[in-house]
Amino acid sequence: MPQGALKKKEKHAEQAENTFRAMALSWAETYGARWTESHRARVIASLEADAFPSLGNLPIQEITPPMILSVIRAVESRGALDVASRILQRTSAIFRYAIQTGRAIYNPAADMKGVLKTRKVEHRTTISRDELPDFLKKLDAYSGDPITKLALRLIVLTFVRTGELRGARWEEFSVEQREWRIPAGRMKMRSPHSPLIDSSPGRPQRAQAAHRPL
């Protein structure tokens, strides 16, 4: 093979190894050993769906912030804001990997801080102190699912989060001490919590009699 043709072939091979797609797959292979197989599959699938169509065949050093922004905006346009955030995070991680391995000298995704769209936070409706007596009367008269009724009562008595209530287990409760011991692993702040349950006699026993988790 002529020397010029050989150099051209080597250049093409080098360019193929330095595309965004090749770098992303190398990054996933390197760091994927720390992930579960299902997580690794989800990461690759998300890049295949949203990043590779626009960026996959481009040499990684030629990718600019506007190119990445175009990818992010396309994902956001379908309302997938969480997906857009993950794509940006993964793109930045791929560029960091490229820099660490000598295939890039600049991370354009690092300049995208503040570019992501966010959803408007809508706080849950609250019940004022004046509204509470009427709410409790309506709760007493509620004729629907008894578990729902008991769960709402328990929230009023303990002021726990709904997620902490839904994940409750009978072994966390002490009927005698009227105490609920929520382990740290189920708490948002990762510290155990023991709310006292100031209930009338018989309520915990009636809840347990329903034979379903709270």
PDB file of C-alpha atoms in Angstrom:
ATOM      1  CA  MET A   1       0.000   0.000   0.000  1.00  0.00           C
ATOM      2  CA  PRO A   2       1.419   3.437  -0.905  1.00  0.00           C
ATOM      3  CA  GLN A   3       2.623   5.489   2.074  1.00  0.00           C
ATOM      4  CA  GLY A   4       0.083   8.244   1.439  1.00  0.00           C
ATOM      5  CA  ALA A   5      -2.836   5.817   1.326  1.00  0.00           C
ATOM      6  CA  LEU A   6      -1.627   4.132   4.522  1.00  0.00           C
ATOM      7  CA  LYS A   7      -1.455   7.439   6.376  1.00  0.00           C
ATOM      8  CA  LYS A   8      -4.933   8.319   5.106  1.00  0.00           C
ATOM      9  CA  LYS A   9      -6.280   4.974   6.330  1.00  0.00           C
ATOM     10  CA  GLU A  10      -4.651   5.453   9.744  1.00  0.00           C
ATOM     11  CA  LYS A  11      -6.126   8.944   9.968  1.00  0.00           C
ATOM     12  CA  HIS A  12      -9.609   7.644   9.204  1.00  0.00           C
ATOM     13  CA  ALA A  13      -9.216   4.910  11.814  1.00  0.00           C
ATOM     14  CA  GLU A  14      -8.088   7.455  14.398  1.00  0.00           C
ATOM     15  CA  GLN A  15     -11.049   9.703  13.586  1.00  0.00           C
ATOM     16  CA  ALA A  16     -13.445   6.768  13.953  1.00  0.00           C
ATOM     17  CA  GLU A  17     -12.008   6.020  17.388  1.00  0.00           C
ATOM     18  CA  ASN A  18     -12.427   9.650  18.436  1.00  0.00           C
ATOM     19  CA  THR A  19     -16.082  10.147  17.506  1.00  0.00           C
ATOM     20  CA  PHE A  20     -18.527  10.992  20.255  1.00  0.00           C
ATOM     21  CA  ARG A  21     -20.177   7.578  19.865  1.00  0.00           C
ATOM     22  CA  ALA A  22     -16.883   5.690  20.167  1.00  0.00           C
ATOM     23  CA  MET A  23     -15.861   7.758  23.176  1.00  0.00           C
ATOM     24  CA  ALA A  24     -19.254   7.264  24.837  1.00  0.00           C
ATOM     25  CA  LEU A  25     -19.119   3.506  24.402  1.00  0.00           C
ATOM     26  CA  SER A  26     -15.551   3.418  25.725  1.00  0.00           C
ATOM     27  CA  TRP A  27     -16.635   5.516  28.719  1.00  0.00           C
ATOM     28  CA  ALA A  28     -19.573   3.197  29.392  1.00  0.00           C
ATOM     29  CA  GLU A  29     -17.333   0.140  29.143  1.00  0.00           C
ATOM     30  CA  THR A  30     -14.770   1.636  31.521  1.00  0.00           C
ATOM     31  CA  TYR A  31     -17.172   2.895  34.168  1.00  0.00           C
ATOM     32  CA  GLY A  32     -19.926   0.382  33.483  1.00  0.00           C
ATOM     33  CA  ALA A  33     -18.123  -2.186  35.616  1.00  0.00           C
ATOM     34  CA  ARG A  34     -19.430  -0.246  38.613  1.00  0.00           C
ATOM     35  CA  TRP A  35     -23.022  -0.292  37.344  1.00  0.00           C
ATOM     36  CA  THR A  36     -25.666  -2.957  37.200  1.00  0.00           C
ATOM     37  CA  GLU A  37     -26.256  -4.444  33.756  1.00  0.00           C
ATOM     38  CA  SER A  38     -29.743  -2.902  33.614  1.00  0.00           C
ATOM     39  CA  HIS A  39     -28.401   0.570  34.436  1.00  0.00           C
ATOM     40  CA  ARG A  40     -25.667   0.260  31.811  1.00  0.00           C
ATOM     41  CA  ALA A  41     -28.282  -0.736  29.229  1.00  0.00           C
ATOM     42  CA  ARG A  42     -30.443   2.281  30.144  1.00  0.00           C
ATOM     43  CA  VAL A  43     -27.471   4.658  29.847  1.00  0.00           C
ATOM     44  CA  ILE A  44     -26.528   3.369  26.389  1.00  0.00           C
ATOM     45  CA  ALA A  45     -30.168   3.367  25.249  1.00  0.00           C
ATOM     46  CA  SER A  46     -30.636   6.996  26.304  1.00  0.00           C
ATOM     47  CA  LEU A  47     -27.529   8.059  24.366  1.00  0.00           C
ATOM     48  CA  GLU A  48     -28.607   6.033  21.339  1.00  0.00           C
ATOM     49  CA  ALA A  49     -32.026   7.695  21.381  1.00  0.00           C
ATOM     50  CA  ASP A  50     -31.110  11.309  22.098  1.00  0.00           C
ATOM     51  CA  ALA A  51     -27.394  12.058  21.704  1.00  0.00           C
ATOM     52  CA  PHE A  52     -25.972   9.790  19.003  1.00  0.00           C
ATOM     53  CA  PRO A  53     -28.313  10.861  16.158  1.00  0.00           C
ATOM     54  CA  SER A  54     -26.848  14.392  16.245  1.00  0.00           C
ATOM     55  CA  LEU A  55     -23.437  13.955  17.872  1.00  0.00           C
ATOM     56  CA  GLY A  56     -22.532  10.291  17.451  1.00  0.00           C
ATOM     57  CA  ASN A  57     -20.470  10.488  14.249  1.00  0.00           C
ATOM     58  CA  LEU A  58     -18.785  13.814  15.012  1.00  0.00           C
ATOM     59  CA  PRO A  59     -15.143  13.934  16.123  1.00  0.00           C
ATOM     60  CA  ILE A  60     -15.333  14.706  19.813  1.00  0.00           C
ATOM     61  CA  GLN A  61     -13.010  17.713  19.535  1.00  0.00           C
ATOM     62  CA  GLU A  62     -15.330  19.366  17.006  1.00  0.00           C
ATOM     63  CA  ILE A  63     -18.424  19.338  19.242  1.00  0.00           C
ATOM     64  CA  THR A  64     -19.394  22.784  20.551  1.00  0.00           C
ATOM     65  CA  PRO A  65     -21.756  24.026  23.287  1.00  0.00           C
ATOM     66  CA  PRO A  66     -24.443  25.065  20.738  1.00  0.00           C
ATOM     67  CA  MET A  67     -24.448  21.516  19.340  1.00  0.00           C
ATOM     68  CA  ILE A  68     -25.020  20.086  22.810  1.00  0.00           C
ATOM     69  CA  LEU A  69     -27.668  22.718  23.526  1.00  0.00           C
ATOM     70  CA  SER A  70     -29.526  21.665  20.373  1.00  0.00           C
ATOM     71  CA  VAL A  71     -29.641  18.074  21.655  1.00  0.00           C
ATOM     72  CA  ILE A  72     -30.872  19.192  25.083  1.00  0.00           C
ATOM     73  CA  ARG A  73     -33.577  21.446  23.639  1.00  0.00           C
ATOM     74  CA  ALA A  74     -34.845  18.628  21.423  1.00  0.00           C
ATOM     75  CA  VAL A  75     -35.308  16.410  24.474  1.00  0.00           C
ATOM     76  CA  GLU A  76     -36.931  19.225  26.456  1.00  0.00           C
ATOM     77  CA  SER A  77     -39.350  19.919  23.598  1.00  0.00           C
ATOM     78  CA  ARG A  78     -41.125  16.637  24.299  1.00  0.00           C
ATOM     79  CA  GLY A  79     -41.427  17.474  28.000  1.00  0.00           C
ATOM     80  CA  ALA A  80     -38.702  15.042  29.127  1.00  0.00           C
ATOM     81  CA  LEU A  81     -36.872  17.455  31.426  1.00  0.00           C
ATOM     82  CA  ASP A  82     -35.415  14.727  33.633  1.00  0.00           C
ATOM     83  CA  VAL A  83     -34.076  12.926  30.567  1.00  0.00           C
ATOM     84  CA  ALA A  84     -32.515  16.173  29.301  1.00  0.00           C
ATOM     85  CA  SER A  85     -30.722  16.585  32.617  1.00  0.00           C
ATOM     86  CA  ARG A  86     -29.346  13.047  32.493  1.00  0.00           C
ATOM     87  CA  ILE A  87     -28.207  13.438  28.870  1.00  0.00           C
ATOM     88  CA  LEU A  88     -26.304  16.595  29.797  1.00  0.00           C
ATOM     89  CA  GLN A  89     -24.712  14.917  32.819  1.00  0.00           C
ATOM     90  CA  ARG A  90     -23.647  11.910  30.745  1.00  0.00           C
ATOM     91  CA  THR A  91     -22.326  14.081  27.931  1.00  0.00           C
ATOM     92  CA  SER A  92     -20.198  16.006  30.402  1.00  0.00           C
ATOM     93  CA  ALA A  93     -18.905  12.744  31.903  1.00  0.00           C
ATOM     94  CA  ILE A  94     -17.980  11.473  28.422  1.00  0.00           C
ATOM     95  CA  PHE A  95     -15.988  14.623  27.712  1.00  0.00           C
ATOM     96  CA  ARG A  96     -14.214  14.366  31.067  1.00  0.00           C
ATOM     97  CA  TYR A  97     -13.273  10.804  30.145  1.00  0.00           C
ATOM     98  CA  ALA A  98     -12.028  11.994  26.731  1.00  0.00           C
ATOM     99  CA  ILE A  99      -9.851  14.633  28.393  1.00  0.00           C
ATOM    100  CA  GLN A 100      -8.481  12.108  30.886  1.00  0.00           C
ATOM    101  CA  THR A 101      -7.533   9.734  28.063  1.00  0.00           C
ATOM    102  CA  GLY A 102      -5.938  12.423  25.899  1.00  0.00           C
ATOM    103  CA  ARG A 103      -8.618  12.523  23.187  1.00  0.00           C
ATOM    104  CA  ALA A 104      -9.949  15.988  24.048  1.00  0.00           C
ATOM    105  CA  ILE A 105      -8.703  19.119  25.809  1.00  0.00           C
ATOM    106  CA  TYR A 106     -12.038  20.874  26.495  1.00  0.00           C
ATOM    107  CA  ASN A 107     -15.424  19.929  27.928  1.00  0.00           C
ATOM    108  CA  PRO A 108     -18.125  21.972  26.144  1.00  0.00           C
ATOM    109  CA  ALA A 109     -20.854  20.431  28.315  1.00  0.00           C
ATOM    110  CA  ALA A 110     -19.263  22.058  31.369  1.00  0.00           C
ATOM    111  CA  ASP A 111     -20.303  25.456  29.989  1.00  0.00           C
ATOM    112  CA  MET A 112     -23.985  24.494  30.020  1.00  0.00           C
ATOM    113  CA  LYS A 113     -24.653  25.316  33.674  1.00  0.00           C
ATOM    114  CA  GLY A 114     -28.067  26.925  34.087  1.00  0.00           C
ATOM    115  CA  VAL A 115     -29.242  26.011  30.590  1.00  0.00           C
ATOM    116  CA  LEU A 116     -31.687  23.304  31.639  1.00  0.00           C
ATOM    117  CA  LYS A 117     -35.376  24.122  31.826  1.00  0.00           C
ATOM    118  CA  THR A 118     -37.090  23.306  35.116  1.00  0.00           C
ATOM    119  CA  ARG A 119     -40.663  22.537  36.006  1.00  0.00           C
ATOM    120  CA  LYS A 120     -42.607  24.996  38.080  1.00  0.00           C
ATOM    121  CA  VAL A 121     -42.802  23.641  41.606  1.00  0.00           C
ATOM    122  CA  GLU A 122     -46.404  23.186  42.705  1.00  0.00           C
ATOM    123  CA  HIS A 123     -46.723  22.650  46.429  1.00  0.00           C
ATOM    124  CA  ARG A 124     -49.426  20.358  47.748  1.00  0.00           C
ATOM    125  CA  THR A 125     -52.549  21.975  49.128  1.00  0.00           C
ATOM    126  CA  THR A 126     -52.394  22.379  52.884  1.00  0.00           C
ATOM    127  CA  ILE A 127     -55.107  22.346  55.554  1.00  0.00           C
ATOM    128  CA  SER A 128     -55.157  25.278  57.931  1.00  0.00           C
ATOM    129  CA  ARG A 129     -55.739  24.889  61.664  1.00  0.00           C
ATOM    130  CA  ASP A 130     -59.251  26.316  61.274  1.00  0.00           C
ATOM    131  CA  GLU A 131     -60.084  23.793  58.546  1.00  0.00           C
ATOM    132  CA  LEU A 132     -58.846  20.770  60.502  1.00  0.00           C
ATOM    133  CA  PRO A 133     -62.002  20.121  62.615  1.00  0.00           C
ATOM    134  CA  ASP A 134     -64.191  20.052  59.514  1.00  0.00           C
ATOM    135  CA  PHE A 135     -61.679  17.772  57.749  1.00  0.00           C
ATOM    136  CA  LEU A 136     -61.720  15.318  60.672  1.00  0.00           C
ATOM    137  CA  LYS A 137     -65.529  15.249  60.685  1.00  0.00           C
ATOM    138  CA  LYS A 138     -65.566  14.454  56.979  1.00  0.00           C
ATOM    139  CA  LEU A 139     -62.889  11.824  57.513  1.00  0.00           C
ATOM    140  CA  ASP A 140     -65.015  10.161  60.213  1.00  0.00           C
ATOM    141  CA  ALA A 141     -67.924  10.076  57.785  1.00  0.00           C
ATOM    142  CA  TYR A 142     -65.802   8.723  54.918  1.00  0.00           C
ATOM    143  CA  SER A 143     -67.221   5.409  53.714  1.00  0.00           C
ATOM    144  CA  GLY A 144     -64.522   4.426  51.237  1.00  0.00           C
ATOM    145  CA  ASP A 145     -61.507   2.151  51.683  1.00  0.00           C
ATOM    146  CA  PRO A 146     -60.853   1.720  55.435  1.00  0.00           C
ATOM    147  CA  ILE A 147     -57.094   1.584  54.832  1.00  0.00           C
ATOM    148  CA  THR A 148     -57.227   5.039  53.214  1.00  0.00           C
ATOM    149  CA  LYS A 149     -59.194   6.355  56.177  1.00  0.00           C
ATOM    150  CA  LEU A 150     -56.773   4.876  58.718  1.00  0.00           C
ATOM    151  CA  ALA A 151     -53.753   6.107  56.758  1.00  0.00           C
ATOM    152  CA  LEU A 152     -55.069   9.672  56.729  1.00  0.00           C
ATOM    153  CA  ARG A 153     -55.690   9.471  60.469  1.00  0.00           C
ATOM    154  CA  LEU A 154     -52.147   8.255  61.011  1.00  0.00           C
ATOM    155  CA  ILE A 155     -50.739  11.177  59.030  1.00  0.00           C
ATOM    156  CA  VAL A 156     -52.738  13.607  61.188  1.00  0.00           C
ATOM    157  CA  LEU A 157     -51.430  11.910  64.333  1.00  0.00           C
ATOM    158  CA  THR A 158     -47.775  11.690  63.307  1.00  0.00           C
ATOM    159  CA  PHE A 159     -47.154  14.324  60.561  1.00  0.00           C
ATOM    160  CA  VAL A 160     -44.981  11.909  58.561  1.00  0.00           C
ATOM    161  CA  ARG A 161     -44.444  12.166  54.817  1.00  0.00           C
ATOM    162  CA  THR A 162     -46.750  10.166  52.584  1.00  0.00           C
ATOM    163  CA  GLY A 163     -43.838   8.100  51.263  1.00  0.00           C
ATOM    164  CA  GLU A 164     -42.852   7.128  54.810  1.00  0.00           C
ATOM    165  CA  LEU A 165     -46.435   6.079  55.483  1.00  0.00           C
ATOM    166  CA  ARG A 166     -46.793   4.038  52.282  1.00  0.00           C
ATOM    167  CA  GLY A 167     -43.617   2.127  53.075  1.00  0.00           C
ATOM    168  CA  ALA A 168     -44.588   1.357  56.686  1.00  0.00           C
ATOM    169  CA  ARG A 169     -44.140  -2.189  58.042  1.00  0.00           C
ATOM    170  CA  TRP A 170     -45.954  -3.690  61.039  1.00  0.00           C
ATOM    171  CA  GLU A 171     -42.660  -4.511  62.744  1.00  0.00           C
ATOM    172  CA  GLU A 172     -41.962  -0.764  62.979  1.00  0.00           C
ATOM    173  CA  PHE A 173     -44.931  -0.255  65.329  1.00  0.00           C
ATOM    174  CA  SER A 174     -45.176  -0.765  69.085  1.00  0.00           C
ATOM    175  CA  VAL A 175     -48.847  -0.835  70.076  1.00  0.00           C
ATOM    176  CA  GLU A 176     -47.992  -0.929  73.787  1.00  0.00           C
ATOM    177  CA  GLN A 177     -45.769   2.163  73.627  1.00  0.00           C
ATOM    178  CA  ARG A 178     -47.914   3.829  70.970  1.00  0.00           C
ATOM    179  CA  GLU A 179     -44.732   4.400  68.970  1.00  0.00           C
ATOM    180  CA  TRP A 180     -43.723   4.071  65.364  1.00  0.00           C
ATOM    181  CA  ARG A 181     -39.999   3.535  64.774  1.00  0.00           C
ATOM    182  CA  ILE A 182     -39.124   4.470  61.185  1.00  0.00           C
ATOM    183  CA  PRO A 183     -35.618   3.217  60.234  1.00  0.00           C
ATOM    184  CA  ALA A 184     -33.047   5.639  58.832  1.00  0.00           C
ATOM    185  CA  GLY A 185     -33.101   3.953  55.422  1.00  0.00           C
ATOM    186  CA  ARG A 186     -36.695   5.065  54.829  1.00  0.00           C
ATOM    187  CA  MET A 187     -36.244   8.647  56.016  1.00  0.00           C
ATOM    188  CA  LYS A 188     -35.440  11.513  53.639  1.00  0.00           C
ATOM    189  CA  MET A 189     -32.660  12.763  55.914  1.00  0.00           C
ATOM    190  CA  ARG A 190     -31.362   9.222  56.511  1.00  0.00           C
ATOM    191  CA  SER A 191     -31.793   9.346  60.285  1.00  0.00           C
ATOM    192  CA  PRO A 192     -34.260   7.235  62.307  1.00  0.00           C
ATOM    193  CA  HIS A 193     -37.510   8.819  63.453  1.00  0.00           C
ATOM    194  CA  SER A 194     -39.907   7.710  66.200  1.00  0.00           C
ATOM    195  CA  PRO A 195     -43.184   9.656  66.164  1.00  0.00           C
ATOM    196  CA  LEU A 196     -45.504   9.024  69.119  1.00  0.00           C
ATOM    197  CA  ILE A 197     -49.028   7.996  68.156  1.00  0.00           C
ATOM    198  CA  ASP A 198     -51.501   9.662  70.507  1.00  0.00           C
ATOM    199  CA  SER A 199     -54.504   7.590  69.499  1.00  0.00           C
ATOM    200  CA  SER A 200     -57.625   6.421  71.203  1.00  0.00           C
ATOM    201  CA  PRO A 201     -57.682   2.806  72.531  1.00  0.00           C
ATOM    202  CA  GLY A 202     -58.149   0.166  69.866  1.00  0.00           C
ATOM    203  CA  ARG A 203     -57.209   2.122  66.754  1.00  0.00           C
ATOM    204  CA  PRO A 204     -53.862   0.396  66.091  1.00  0.00           C
ATOM    205  CA  GLN A 205     -55.469  -3.007  66.655  1.00  0.00           C
ATOM    206  CA  ARG A 206     -58.289  -2.173  64.231  1.00  0.00           C
ATOM    207  CA  ALA A 207     -55.756  -1.112  61.590  1.00  0.00           C
ATOM    208  CA  GLN A 208     -53.826  -4.349  62.013  1.00  0.00           C
ATOM    209  CA  ALA A 209     -57.021  -6.324  61.712  1.00  0.00           C
ATOM    210  CA  ALA A 210     -57.386  -5.105  58.148  1.00  0.00           C
ATOM    211  CA  HIS A 211     -54.492  -7.494  57.244  1.00  0.00           C
ATOM    212  CA  ARG A 212     -52.976  -5.165  54.705  1.00  0.00           C
ATOM    213  CA  PRO A 213     -49.821  -2.989  54.889  1.00  0.00           C
ATOM    214  CA  LEU A 214     -50.395   0.662  55.655  1.00  0.00           C
TER     215      LEU A 214
END
